[in-house]
Rosetta silent file (secondary structure, phi, psi, omega in degrees, C-alpha in Angstrom):
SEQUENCE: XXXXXXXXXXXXXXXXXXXXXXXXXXXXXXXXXXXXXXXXXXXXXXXXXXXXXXXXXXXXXXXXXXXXXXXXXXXXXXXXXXXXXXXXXXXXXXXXXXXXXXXXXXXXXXXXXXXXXXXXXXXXXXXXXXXXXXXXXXXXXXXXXXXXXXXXXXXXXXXXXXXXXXXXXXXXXXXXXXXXXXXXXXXXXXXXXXXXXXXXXXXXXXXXXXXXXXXXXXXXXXXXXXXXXXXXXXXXXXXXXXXXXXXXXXXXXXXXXXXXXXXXXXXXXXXXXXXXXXXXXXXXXXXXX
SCORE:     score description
SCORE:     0.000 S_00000001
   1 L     0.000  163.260 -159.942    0.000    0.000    0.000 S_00000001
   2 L   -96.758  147.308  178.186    1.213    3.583   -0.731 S_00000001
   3 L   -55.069  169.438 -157.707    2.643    5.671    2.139 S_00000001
   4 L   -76.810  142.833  162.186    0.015    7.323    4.864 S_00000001
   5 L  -104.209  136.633  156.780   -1.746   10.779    3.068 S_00000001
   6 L   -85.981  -21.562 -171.421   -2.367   13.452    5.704 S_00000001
   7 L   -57.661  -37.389 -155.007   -5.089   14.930    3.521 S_00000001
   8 L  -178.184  125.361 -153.299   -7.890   13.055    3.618 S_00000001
   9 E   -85.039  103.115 -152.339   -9.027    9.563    5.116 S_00000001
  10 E  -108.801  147.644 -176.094   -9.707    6.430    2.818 S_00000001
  11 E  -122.087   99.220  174.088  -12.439    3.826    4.348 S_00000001
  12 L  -111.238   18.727  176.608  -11.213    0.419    3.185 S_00000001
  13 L   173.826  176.690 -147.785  -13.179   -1.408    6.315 S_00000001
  14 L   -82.244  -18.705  163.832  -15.772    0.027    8.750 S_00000001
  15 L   -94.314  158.661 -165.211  -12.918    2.269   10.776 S_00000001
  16 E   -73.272  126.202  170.556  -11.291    5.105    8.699 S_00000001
  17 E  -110.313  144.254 -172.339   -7.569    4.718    7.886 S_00000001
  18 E   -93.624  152.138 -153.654   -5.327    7.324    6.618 S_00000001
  19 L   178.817  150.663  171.424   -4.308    5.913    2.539 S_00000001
  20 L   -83.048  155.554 -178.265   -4.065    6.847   -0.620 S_00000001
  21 L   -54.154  102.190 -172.435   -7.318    6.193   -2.414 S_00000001
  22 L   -61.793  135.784  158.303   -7.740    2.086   -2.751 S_00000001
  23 L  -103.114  -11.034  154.269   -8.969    1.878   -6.199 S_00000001
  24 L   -44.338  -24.985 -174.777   -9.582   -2.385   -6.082 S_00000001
  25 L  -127.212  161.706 -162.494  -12.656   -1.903   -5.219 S_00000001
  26 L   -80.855    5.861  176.769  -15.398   -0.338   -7.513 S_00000001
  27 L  -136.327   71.050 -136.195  -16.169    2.023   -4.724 S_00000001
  28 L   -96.086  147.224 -150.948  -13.861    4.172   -3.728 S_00000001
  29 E  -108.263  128.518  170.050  -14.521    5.914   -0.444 S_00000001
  30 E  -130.659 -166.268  175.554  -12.881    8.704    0.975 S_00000001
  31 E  -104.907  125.266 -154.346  -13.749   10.616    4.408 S_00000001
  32 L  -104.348  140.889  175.667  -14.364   14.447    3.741 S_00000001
  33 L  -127.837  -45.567  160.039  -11.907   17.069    5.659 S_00000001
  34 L  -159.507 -161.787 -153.346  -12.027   20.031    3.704 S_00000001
  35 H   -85.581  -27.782 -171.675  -12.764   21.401    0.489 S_00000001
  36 H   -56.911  -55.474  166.768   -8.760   21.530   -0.673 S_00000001
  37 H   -41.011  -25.868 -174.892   -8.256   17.592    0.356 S_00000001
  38 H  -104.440  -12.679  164.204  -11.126   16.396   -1.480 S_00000001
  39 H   -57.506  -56.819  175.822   -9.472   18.452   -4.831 S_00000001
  40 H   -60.258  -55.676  178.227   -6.529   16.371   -4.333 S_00000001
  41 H   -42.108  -68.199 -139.638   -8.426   13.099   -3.735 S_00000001
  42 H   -77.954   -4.619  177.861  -10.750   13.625   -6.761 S_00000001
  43 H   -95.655   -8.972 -175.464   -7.667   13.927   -9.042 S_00000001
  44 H   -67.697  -43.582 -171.478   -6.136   10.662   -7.846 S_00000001
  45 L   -61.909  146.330  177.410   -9.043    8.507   -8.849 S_00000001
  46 L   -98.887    5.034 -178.559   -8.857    6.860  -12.027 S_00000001
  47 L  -104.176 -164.306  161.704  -12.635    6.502  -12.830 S_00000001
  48 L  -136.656   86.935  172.163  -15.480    8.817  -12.606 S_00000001
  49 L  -167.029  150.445  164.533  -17.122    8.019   -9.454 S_00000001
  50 E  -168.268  154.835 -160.132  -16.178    8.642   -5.749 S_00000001
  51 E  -112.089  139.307 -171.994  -17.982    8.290   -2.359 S_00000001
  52 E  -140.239  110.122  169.733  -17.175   11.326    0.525 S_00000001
  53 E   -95.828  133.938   92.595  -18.454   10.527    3.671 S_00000001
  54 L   154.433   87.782 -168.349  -19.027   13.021    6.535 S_00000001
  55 L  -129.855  105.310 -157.846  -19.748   15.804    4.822 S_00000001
  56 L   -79.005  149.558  177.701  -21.775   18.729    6.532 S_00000001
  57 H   -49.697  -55.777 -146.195  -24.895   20.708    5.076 S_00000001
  58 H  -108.348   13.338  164.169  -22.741   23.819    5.301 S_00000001
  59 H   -98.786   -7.265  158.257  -19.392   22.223    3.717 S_00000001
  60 H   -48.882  -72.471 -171.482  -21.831   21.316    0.848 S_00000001
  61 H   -48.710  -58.035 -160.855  -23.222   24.510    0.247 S_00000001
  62 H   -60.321  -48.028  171.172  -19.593   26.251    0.286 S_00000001
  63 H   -52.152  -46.131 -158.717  -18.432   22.842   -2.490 S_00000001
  64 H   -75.785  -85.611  149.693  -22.035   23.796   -4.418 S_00000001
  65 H    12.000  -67.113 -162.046  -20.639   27.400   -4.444 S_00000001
  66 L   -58.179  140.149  161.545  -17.166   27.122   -5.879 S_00000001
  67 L   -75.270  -45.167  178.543  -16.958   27.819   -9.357 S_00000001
  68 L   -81.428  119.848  127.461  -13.635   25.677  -10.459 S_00000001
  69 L  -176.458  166.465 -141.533  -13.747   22.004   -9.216 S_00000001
  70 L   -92.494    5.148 -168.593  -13.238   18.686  -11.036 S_00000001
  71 L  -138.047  158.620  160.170  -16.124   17.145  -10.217 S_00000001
  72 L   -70.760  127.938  161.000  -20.498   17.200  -10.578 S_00000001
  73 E   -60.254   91.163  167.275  -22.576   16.897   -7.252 S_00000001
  74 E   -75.201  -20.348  166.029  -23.833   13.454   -8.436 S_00000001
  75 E   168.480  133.387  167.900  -25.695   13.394   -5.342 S_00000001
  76 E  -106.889  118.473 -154.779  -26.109   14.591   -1.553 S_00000001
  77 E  -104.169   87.974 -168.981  -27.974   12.428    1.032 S_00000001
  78 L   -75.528  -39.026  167.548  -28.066   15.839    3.595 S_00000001
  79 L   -93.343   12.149  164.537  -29.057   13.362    6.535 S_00000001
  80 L   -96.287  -24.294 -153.570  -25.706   11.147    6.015 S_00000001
  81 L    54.776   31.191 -142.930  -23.768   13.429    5.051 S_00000001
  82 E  -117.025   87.942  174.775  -23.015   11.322    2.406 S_00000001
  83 E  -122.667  130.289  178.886  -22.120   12.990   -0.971 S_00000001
  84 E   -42.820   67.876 -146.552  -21.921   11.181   -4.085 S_00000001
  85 E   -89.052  133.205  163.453  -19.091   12.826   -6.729 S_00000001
  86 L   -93.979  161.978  172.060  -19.241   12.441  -10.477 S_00000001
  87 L  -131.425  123.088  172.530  -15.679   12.987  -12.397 S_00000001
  88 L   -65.878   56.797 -170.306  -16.253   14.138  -15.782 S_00000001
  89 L   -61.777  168.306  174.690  -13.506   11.946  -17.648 S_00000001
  90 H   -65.927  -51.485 -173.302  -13.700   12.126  -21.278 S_00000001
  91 H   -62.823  -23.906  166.215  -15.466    8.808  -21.492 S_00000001
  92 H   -74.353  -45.782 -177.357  -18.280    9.851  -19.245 S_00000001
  93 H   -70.882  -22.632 -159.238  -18.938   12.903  -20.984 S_00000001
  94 H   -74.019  -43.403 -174.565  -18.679   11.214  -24.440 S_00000001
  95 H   -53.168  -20.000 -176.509  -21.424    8.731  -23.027 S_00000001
  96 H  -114.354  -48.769 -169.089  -24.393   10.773  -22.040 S_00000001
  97 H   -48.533  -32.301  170.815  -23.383   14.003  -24.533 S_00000001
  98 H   -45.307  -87.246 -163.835  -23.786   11.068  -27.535 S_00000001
  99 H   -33.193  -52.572  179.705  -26.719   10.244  -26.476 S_00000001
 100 H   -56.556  -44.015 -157.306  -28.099   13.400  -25.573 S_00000001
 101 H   -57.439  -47.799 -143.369  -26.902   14.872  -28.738 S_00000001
 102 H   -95.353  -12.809  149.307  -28.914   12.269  -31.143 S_00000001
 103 H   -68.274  -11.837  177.631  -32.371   13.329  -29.189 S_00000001
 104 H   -89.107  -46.215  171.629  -31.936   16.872  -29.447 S_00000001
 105 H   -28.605  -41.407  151.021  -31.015   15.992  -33.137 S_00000001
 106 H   -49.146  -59.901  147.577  -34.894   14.663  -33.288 S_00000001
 107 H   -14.157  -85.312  174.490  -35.909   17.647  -31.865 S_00000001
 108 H   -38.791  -50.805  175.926  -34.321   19.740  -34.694 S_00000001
 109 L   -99.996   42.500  153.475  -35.826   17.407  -37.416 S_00000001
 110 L  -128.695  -20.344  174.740  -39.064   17.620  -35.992 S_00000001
 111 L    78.573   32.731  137.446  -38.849   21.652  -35.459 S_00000001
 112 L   -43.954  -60.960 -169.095  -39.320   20.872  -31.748 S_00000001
 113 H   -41.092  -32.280  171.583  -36.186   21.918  -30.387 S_00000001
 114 H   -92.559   -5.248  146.564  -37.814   25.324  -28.988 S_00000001
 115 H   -75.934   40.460  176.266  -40.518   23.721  -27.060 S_00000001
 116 E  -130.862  127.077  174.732  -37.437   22.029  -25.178 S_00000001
 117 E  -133.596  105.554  175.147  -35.318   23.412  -22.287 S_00000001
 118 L   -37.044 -177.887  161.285  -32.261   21.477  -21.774 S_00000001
 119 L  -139.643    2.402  171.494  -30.774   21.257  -17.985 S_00000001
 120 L    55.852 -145.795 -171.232  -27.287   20.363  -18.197 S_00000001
 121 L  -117.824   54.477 -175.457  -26.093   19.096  -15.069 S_00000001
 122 L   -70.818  169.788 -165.924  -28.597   21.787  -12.888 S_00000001
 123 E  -123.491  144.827  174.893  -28.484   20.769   -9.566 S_00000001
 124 E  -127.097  122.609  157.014  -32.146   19.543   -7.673 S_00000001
 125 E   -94.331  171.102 -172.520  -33.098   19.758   -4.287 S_00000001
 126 L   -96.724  -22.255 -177.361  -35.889   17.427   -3.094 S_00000001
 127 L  -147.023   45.904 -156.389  -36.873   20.705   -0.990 S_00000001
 128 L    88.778  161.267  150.240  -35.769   23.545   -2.707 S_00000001
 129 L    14.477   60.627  178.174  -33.166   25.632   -2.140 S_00000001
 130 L    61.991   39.906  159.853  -30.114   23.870   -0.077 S_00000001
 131 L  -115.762  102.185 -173.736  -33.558   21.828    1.567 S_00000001
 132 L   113.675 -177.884  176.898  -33.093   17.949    1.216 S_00000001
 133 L   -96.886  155.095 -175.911  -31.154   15.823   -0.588 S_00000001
 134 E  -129.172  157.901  160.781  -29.752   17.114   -3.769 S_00000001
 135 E  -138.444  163.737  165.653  -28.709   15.681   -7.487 S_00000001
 136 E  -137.214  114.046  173.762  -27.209   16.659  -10.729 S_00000001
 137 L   -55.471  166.266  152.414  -27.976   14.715  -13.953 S_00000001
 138 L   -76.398  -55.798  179.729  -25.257   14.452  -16.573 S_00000001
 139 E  -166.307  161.376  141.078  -27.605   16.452  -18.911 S_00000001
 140 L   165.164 -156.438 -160.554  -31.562   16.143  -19.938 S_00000001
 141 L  -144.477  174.390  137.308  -34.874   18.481  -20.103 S_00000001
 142 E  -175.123 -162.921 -174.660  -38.077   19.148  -20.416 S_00000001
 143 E   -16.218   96.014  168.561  -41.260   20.943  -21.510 S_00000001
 144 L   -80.151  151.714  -14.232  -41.334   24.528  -22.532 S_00000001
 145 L   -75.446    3.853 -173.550  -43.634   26.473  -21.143 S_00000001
 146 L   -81.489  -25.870  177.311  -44.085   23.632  -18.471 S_00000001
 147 L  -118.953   37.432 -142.756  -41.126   23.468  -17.139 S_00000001
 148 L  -111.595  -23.452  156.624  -39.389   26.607  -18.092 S_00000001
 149 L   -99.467  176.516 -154.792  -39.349   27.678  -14.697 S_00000001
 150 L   -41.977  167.617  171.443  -36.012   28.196  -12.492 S_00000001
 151 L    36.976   10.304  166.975  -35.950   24.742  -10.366 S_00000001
 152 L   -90.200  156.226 -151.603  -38.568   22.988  -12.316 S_00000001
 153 L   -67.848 -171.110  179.778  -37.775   19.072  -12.234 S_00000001
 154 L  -104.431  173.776  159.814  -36.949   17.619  -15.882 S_00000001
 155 L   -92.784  -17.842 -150.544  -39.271   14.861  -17.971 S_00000001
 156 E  -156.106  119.168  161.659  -35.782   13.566  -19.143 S_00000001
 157 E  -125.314 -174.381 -177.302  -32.894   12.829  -16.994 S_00000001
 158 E  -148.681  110.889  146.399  -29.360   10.887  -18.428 S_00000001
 159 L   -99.842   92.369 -104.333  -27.248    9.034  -16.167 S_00000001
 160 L  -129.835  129.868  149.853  -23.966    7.981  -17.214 S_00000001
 161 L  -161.153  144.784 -160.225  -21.010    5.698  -15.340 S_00000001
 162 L   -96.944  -67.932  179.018  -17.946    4.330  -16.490 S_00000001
 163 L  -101.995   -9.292  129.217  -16.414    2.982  -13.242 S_00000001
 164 L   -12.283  126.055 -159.542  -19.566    3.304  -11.076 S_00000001
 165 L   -79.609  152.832 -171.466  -21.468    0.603  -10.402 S_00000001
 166 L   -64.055  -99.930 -130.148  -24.949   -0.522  -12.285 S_00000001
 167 H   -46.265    5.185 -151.886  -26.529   -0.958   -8.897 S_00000001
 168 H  -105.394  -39.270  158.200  -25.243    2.622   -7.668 S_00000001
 169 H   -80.565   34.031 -179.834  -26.914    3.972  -10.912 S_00000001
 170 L  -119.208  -20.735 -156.292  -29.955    2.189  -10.442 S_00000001
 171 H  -119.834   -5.424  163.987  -30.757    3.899   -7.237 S_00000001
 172 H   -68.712  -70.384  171.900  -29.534    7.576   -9.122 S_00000001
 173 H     6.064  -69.029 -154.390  -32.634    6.163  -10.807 S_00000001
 174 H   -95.874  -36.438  155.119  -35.044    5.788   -8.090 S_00000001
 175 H   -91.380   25.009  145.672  -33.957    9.035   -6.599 S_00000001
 176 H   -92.961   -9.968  158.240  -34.901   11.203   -9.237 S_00000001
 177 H   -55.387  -51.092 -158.076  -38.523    9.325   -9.375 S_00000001
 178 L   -87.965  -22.480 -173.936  -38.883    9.663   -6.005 S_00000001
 179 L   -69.272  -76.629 -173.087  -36.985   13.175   -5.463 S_00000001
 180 L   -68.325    6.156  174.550  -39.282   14.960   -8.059 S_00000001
 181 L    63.809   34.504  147.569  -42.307   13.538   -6.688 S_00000001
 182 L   100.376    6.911  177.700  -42.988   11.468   -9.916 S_00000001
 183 L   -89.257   -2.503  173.555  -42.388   14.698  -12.177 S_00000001
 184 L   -76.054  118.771 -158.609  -39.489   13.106  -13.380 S_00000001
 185 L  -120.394  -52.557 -168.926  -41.141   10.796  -16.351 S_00000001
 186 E  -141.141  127.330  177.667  -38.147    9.082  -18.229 S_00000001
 187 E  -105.671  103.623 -164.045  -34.542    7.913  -16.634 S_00000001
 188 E   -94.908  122.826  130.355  -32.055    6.914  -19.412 S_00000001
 189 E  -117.169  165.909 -172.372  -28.545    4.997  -18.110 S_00000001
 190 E  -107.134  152.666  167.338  -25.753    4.599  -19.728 S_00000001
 191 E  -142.001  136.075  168.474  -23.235    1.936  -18.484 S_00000001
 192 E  -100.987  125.091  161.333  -19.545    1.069  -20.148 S_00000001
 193 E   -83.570   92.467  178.505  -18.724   -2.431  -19.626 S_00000001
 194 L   -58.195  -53.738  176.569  -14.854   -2.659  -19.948 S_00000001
 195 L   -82.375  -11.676  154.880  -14.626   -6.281  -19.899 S_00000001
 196 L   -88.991   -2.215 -173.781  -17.830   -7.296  -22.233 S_00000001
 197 L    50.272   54.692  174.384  -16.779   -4.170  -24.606 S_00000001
 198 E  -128.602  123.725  149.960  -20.216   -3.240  -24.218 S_00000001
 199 E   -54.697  120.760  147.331  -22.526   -0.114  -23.845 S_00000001
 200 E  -119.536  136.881 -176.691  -25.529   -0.932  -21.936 S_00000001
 201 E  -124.722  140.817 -149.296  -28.507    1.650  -22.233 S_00000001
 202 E  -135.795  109.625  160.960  -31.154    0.913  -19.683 S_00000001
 203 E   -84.669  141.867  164.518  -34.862    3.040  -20.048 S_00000001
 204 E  -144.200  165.618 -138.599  -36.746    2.898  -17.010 S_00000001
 205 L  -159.128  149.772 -174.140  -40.086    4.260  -16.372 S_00000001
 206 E  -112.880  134.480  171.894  -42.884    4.600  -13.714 S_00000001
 207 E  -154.673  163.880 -176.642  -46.029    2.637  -13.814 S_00000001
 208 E   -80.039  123.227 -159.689  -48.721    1.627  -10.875 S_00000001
 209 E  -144.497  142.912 -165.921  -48.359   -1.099   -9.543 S_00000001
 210 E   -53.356  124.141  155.662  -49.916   -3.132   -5.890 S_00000001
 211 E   -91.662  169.046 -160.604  -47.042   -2.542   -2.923 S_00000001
 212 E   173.784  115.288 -179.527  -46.868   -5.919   -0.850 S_00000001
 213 E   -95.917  160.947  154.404  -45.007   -6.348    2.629 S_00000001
 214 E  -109.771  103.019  145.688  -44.627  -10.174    3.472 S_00000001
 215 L   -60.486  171.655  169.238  -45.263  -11.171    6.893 S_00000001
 216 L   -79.879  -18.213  155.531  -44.829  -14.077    8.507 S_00000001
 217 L  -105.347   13.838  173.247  -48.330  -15.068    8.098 S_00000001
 218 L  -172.573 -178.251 -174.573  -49.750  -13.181    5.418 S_00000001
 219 E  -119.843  120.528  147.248  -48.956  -10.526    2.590 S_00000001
 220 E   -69.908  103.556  154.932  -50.085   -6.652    3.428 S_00000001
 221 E   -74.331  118.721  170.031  -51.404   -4.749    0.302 S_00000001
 222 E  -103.138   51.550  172.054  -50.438   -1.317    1.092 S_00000001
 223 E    83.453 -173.070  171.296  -52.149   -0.046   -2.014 S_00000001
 224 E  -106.209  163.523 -171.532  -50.994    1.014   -5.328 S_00000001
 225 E   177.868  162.906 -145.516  -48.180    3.628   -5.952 S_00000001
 226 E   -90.039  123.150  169.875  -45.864    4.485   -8.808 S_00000001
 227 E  -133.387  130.790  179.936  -42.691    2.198   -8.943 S_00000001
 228 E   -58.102  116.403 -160.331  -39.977    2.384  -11.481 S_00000001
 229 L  -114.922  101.628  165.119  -40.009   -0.813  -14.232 S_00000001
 230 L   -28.626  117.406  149.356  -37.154   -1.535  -16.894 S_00000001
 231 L  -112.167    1.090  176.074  -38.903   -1.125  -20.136 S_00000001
 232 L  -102.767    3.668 -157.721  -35.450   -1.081  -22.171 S_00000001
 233 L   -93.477  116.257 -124.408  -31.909   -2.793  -22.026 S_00000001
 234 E  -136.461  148.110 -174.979  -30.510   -2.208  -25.223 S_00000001
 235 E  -149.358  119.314 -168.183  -26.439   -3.784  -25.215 S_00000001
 236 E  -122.467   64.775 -154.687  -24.381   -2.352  -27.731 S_00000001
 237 E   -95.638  137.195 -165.624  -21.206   -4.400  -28.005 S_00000001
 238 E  -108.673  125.557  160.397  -17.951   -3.761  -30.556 S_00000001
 239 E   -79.004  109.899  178.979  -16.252   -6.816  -32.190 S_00000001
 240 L   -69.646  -15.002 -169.405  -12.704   -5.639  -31.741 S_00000001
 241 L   -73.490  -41.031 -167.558  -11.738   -8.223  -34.475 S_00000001
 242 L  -127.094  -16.256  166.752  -13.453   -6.296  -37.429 S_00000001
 243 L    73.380   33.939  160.572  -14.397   -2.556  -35.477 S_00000001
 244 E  -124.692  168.155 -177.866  -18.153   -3.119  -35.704 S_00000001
 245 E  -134.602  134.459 -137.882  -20.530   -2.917  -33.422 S_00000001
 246 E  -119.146  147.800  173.542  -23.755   -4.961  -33.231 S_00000001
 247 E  -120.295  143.800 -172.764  -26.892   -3.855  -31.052 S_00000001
 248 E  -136.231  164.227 -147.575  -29.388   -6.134  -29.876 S_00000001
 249 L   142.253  -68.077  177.573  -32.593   -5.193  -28.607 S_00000001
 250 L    85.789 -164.979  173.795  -33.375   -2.758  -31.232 S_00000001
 251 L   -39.656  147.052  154.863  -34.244    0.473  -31.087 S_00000001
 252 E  -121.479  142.140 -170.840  -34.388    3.152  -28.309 S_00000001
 253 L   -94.917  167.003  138.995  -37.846    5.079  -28.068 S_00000001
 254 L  -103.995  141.961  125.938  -39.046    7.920  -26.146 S_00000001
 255 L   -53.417   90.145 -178.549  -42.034    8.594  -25.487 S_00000001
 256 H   -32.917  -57.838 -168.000  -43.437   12.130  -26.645 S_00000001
 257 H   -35.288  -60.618 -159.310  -46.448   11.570  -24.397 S_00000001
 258 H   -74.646  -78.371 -172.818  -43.649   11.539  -21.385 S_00000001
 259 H   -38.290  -58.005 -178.692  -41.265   13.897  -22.639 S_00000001
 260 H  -100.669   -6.885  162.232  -43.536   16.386  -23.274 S_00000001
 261 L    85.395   60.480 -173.378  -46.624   15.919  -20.827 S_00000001
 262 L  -177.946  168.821 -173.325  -49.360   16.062  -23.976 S_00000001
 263 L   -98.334  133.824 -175.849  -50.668   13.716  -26.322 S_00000001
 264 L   -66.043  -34.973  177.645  -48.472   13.146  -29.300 S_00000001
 265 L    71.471 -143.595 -170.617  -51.727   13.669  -31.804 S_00000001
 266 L  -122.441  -10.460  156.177  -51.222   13.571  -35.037 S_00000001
 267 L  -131.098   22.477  158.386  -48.084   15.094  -35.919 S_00000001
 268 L  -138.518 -175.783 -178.310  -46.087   13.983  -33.763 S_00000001
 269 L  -122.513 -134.642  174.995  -44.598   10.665  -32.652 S_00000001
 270 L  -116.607 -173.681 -176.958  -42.558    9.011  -30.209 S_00000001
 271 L  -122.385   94.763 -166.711  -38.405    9.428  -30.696 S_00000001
 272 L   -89.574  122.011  161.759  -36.885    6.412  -32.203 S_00000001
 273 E  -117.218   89.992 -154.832  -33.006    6.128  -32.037 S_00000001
 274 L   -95.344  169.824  167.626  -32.699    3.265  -34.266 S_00000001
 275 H     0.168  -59.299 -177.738  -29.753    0.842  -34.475 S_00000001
 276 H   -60.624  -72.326 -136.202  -27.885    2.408  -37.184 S_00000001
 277 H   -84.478   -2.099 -179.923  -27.494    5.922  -35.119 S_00000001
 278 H  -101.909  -22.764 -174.146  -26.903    4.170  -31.696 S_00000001
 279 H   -73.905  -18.011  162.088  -24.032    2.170  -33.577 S_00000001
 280 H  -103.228   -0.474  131.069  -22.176    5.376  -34.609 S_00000001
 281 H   -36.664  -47.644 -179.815  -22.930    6.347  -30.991 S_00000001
 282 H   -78.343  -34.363 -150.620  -20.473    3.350  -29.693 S_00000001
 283 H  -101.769  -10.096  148.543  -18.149    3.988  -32.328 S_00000001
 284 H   -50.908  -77.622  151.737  -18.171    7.598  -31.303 S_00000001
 285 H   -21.684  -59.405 -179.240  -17.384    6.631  -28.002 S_00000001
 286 L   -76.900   10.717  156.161  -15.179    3.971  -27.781 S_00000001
 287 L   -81.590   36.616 -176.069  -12.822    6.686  -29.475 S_00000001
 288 L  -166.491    3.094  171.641  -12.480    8.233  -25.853 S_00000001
 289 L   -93.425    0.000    0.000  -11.966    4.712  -24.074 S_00000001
């Protein structure tokens, strides 16, 4: 192991040790001390994901604040202290900006694009203003005029991670469903697979469905309520032997209906990103792996 760091406290086991950042495991953890120490940590890592534990509401705000620094607020859990770091590596950005890029393209070649108001990587509180837990998307939108004002949630978020774990994006997932009180309509991730040479792009979606505790003698229906369902997982994998890349799956839709909170009618349709265009997505990409 690398000599003892004064900066800043790596959690390889349930007490805190002082270490350079273990990067064997897919989740690397550091302890938060101040804002300078966690600059130096976040350049050490070689992925784009890191975990900062004991990190106060008003060393947030001042990190939220800062104009320069290397990393996205992927998310803050305000009664943990627990905040969540994205690192914008080139392969993360190539992964959601692709993506994003060939739906706004649809936009444009539908004459759309100014009913749309991107969000970039705005940052959402679950209660307002520095109130709650907070996130920042990698990029996505939604309605003009419905959502055009400051702090309204998106219809479209994009969540992207290269060494970040599926389940740790699954549950970015679940808190922007549950964070936006259900105004949040469609959750796109992206995932890079090093060792299958794979993309995976995973739509999920809200639909109602019976909740049901299990006892030891019986099952409690505690009604119906909105819970988020996979309707997508699209795998987009490059034969290194010949430099193609084959998608199986098929397409990925949007739903207008979702996206824009109206009935699609009669001139418009849902947003089809077929095969061909997600396959010069990967091959876009994997130029930045």
């Amino acid at each position: 192991m690398a000599s003892a760091s004064p900066s800043f406290s790596v959690l390889t086991s349930p007490a805190a040790v002082a270490s350079d950042i273990d990067q064997s495991d897919s989740m690397p953890t550091i302890r938060f001390t101040n804002a300078e120490a966690l600059f130096d940590a976040v350049r050490q890592v070689q992925g784009d994901f890191l975990i900062v534990q004991s990190v106060p509401a008003t060393d947030f705000k001042d990190l939220y604040f800062r104009r320069e620094r290397p990393f996205r607020i992927r998310r803050y859990h305000e009664n943990q202290g627990l905040l969540i770091l994205t690192i914008p590596t080139d392969l993360h950005e190539a992964l959601h900006l692709g993506l994003s890029r060939n739906f706004y393209d649809k936009l444009v070649q539908n004459n759309q694009y100014l009913d749309w108001k991107p969000i970039g990587s705005t940052t959402f509180r679950s209660r307002g203003d520095f109130g709650g837990d907070g996130g920042e998307g990698d990029t996505g939108g939604g309605p003009m005029p419905k959502r055009l004002p400051i702090a309204s949630w998106p219809t479209l978020v994009i969540e992207t991670g290269d060494s970040e774990p599926s389940s740790a994006l699954r549950d970015d997932m679940r808190w922007w469903f549950s964070a936006s009180k259900h105004r949040v309509k469609i959750v796109l991730l992206t995932k890079f697979d090093h060792q299958n040479q794979t993309i995976i792009i995973e739509r999920w979606e809200e639909e109602l469905q019976n909740r049901q505790v299990a006892t030891r003698t019986r099952q409690v229906n505690w009604g119906i309520s909105l819970q988020p369902v996979l309707q997508q997982s699209i795998a987009i994998t490059r034969d290194i032997a010949t430099d193609s890349y084959h998608v199986t799956s098929g397409d990925l839709v949007l739903s207008f209906q979702l996206l824009f909170l109206k009935s699609s009618g009669r001139l418009h349709g849902d947003y089809i990103i077929n095969a061909a265009e997600l396959q010069a997505y990967a091959r876009a990409v994997w130029r930045h792996v």
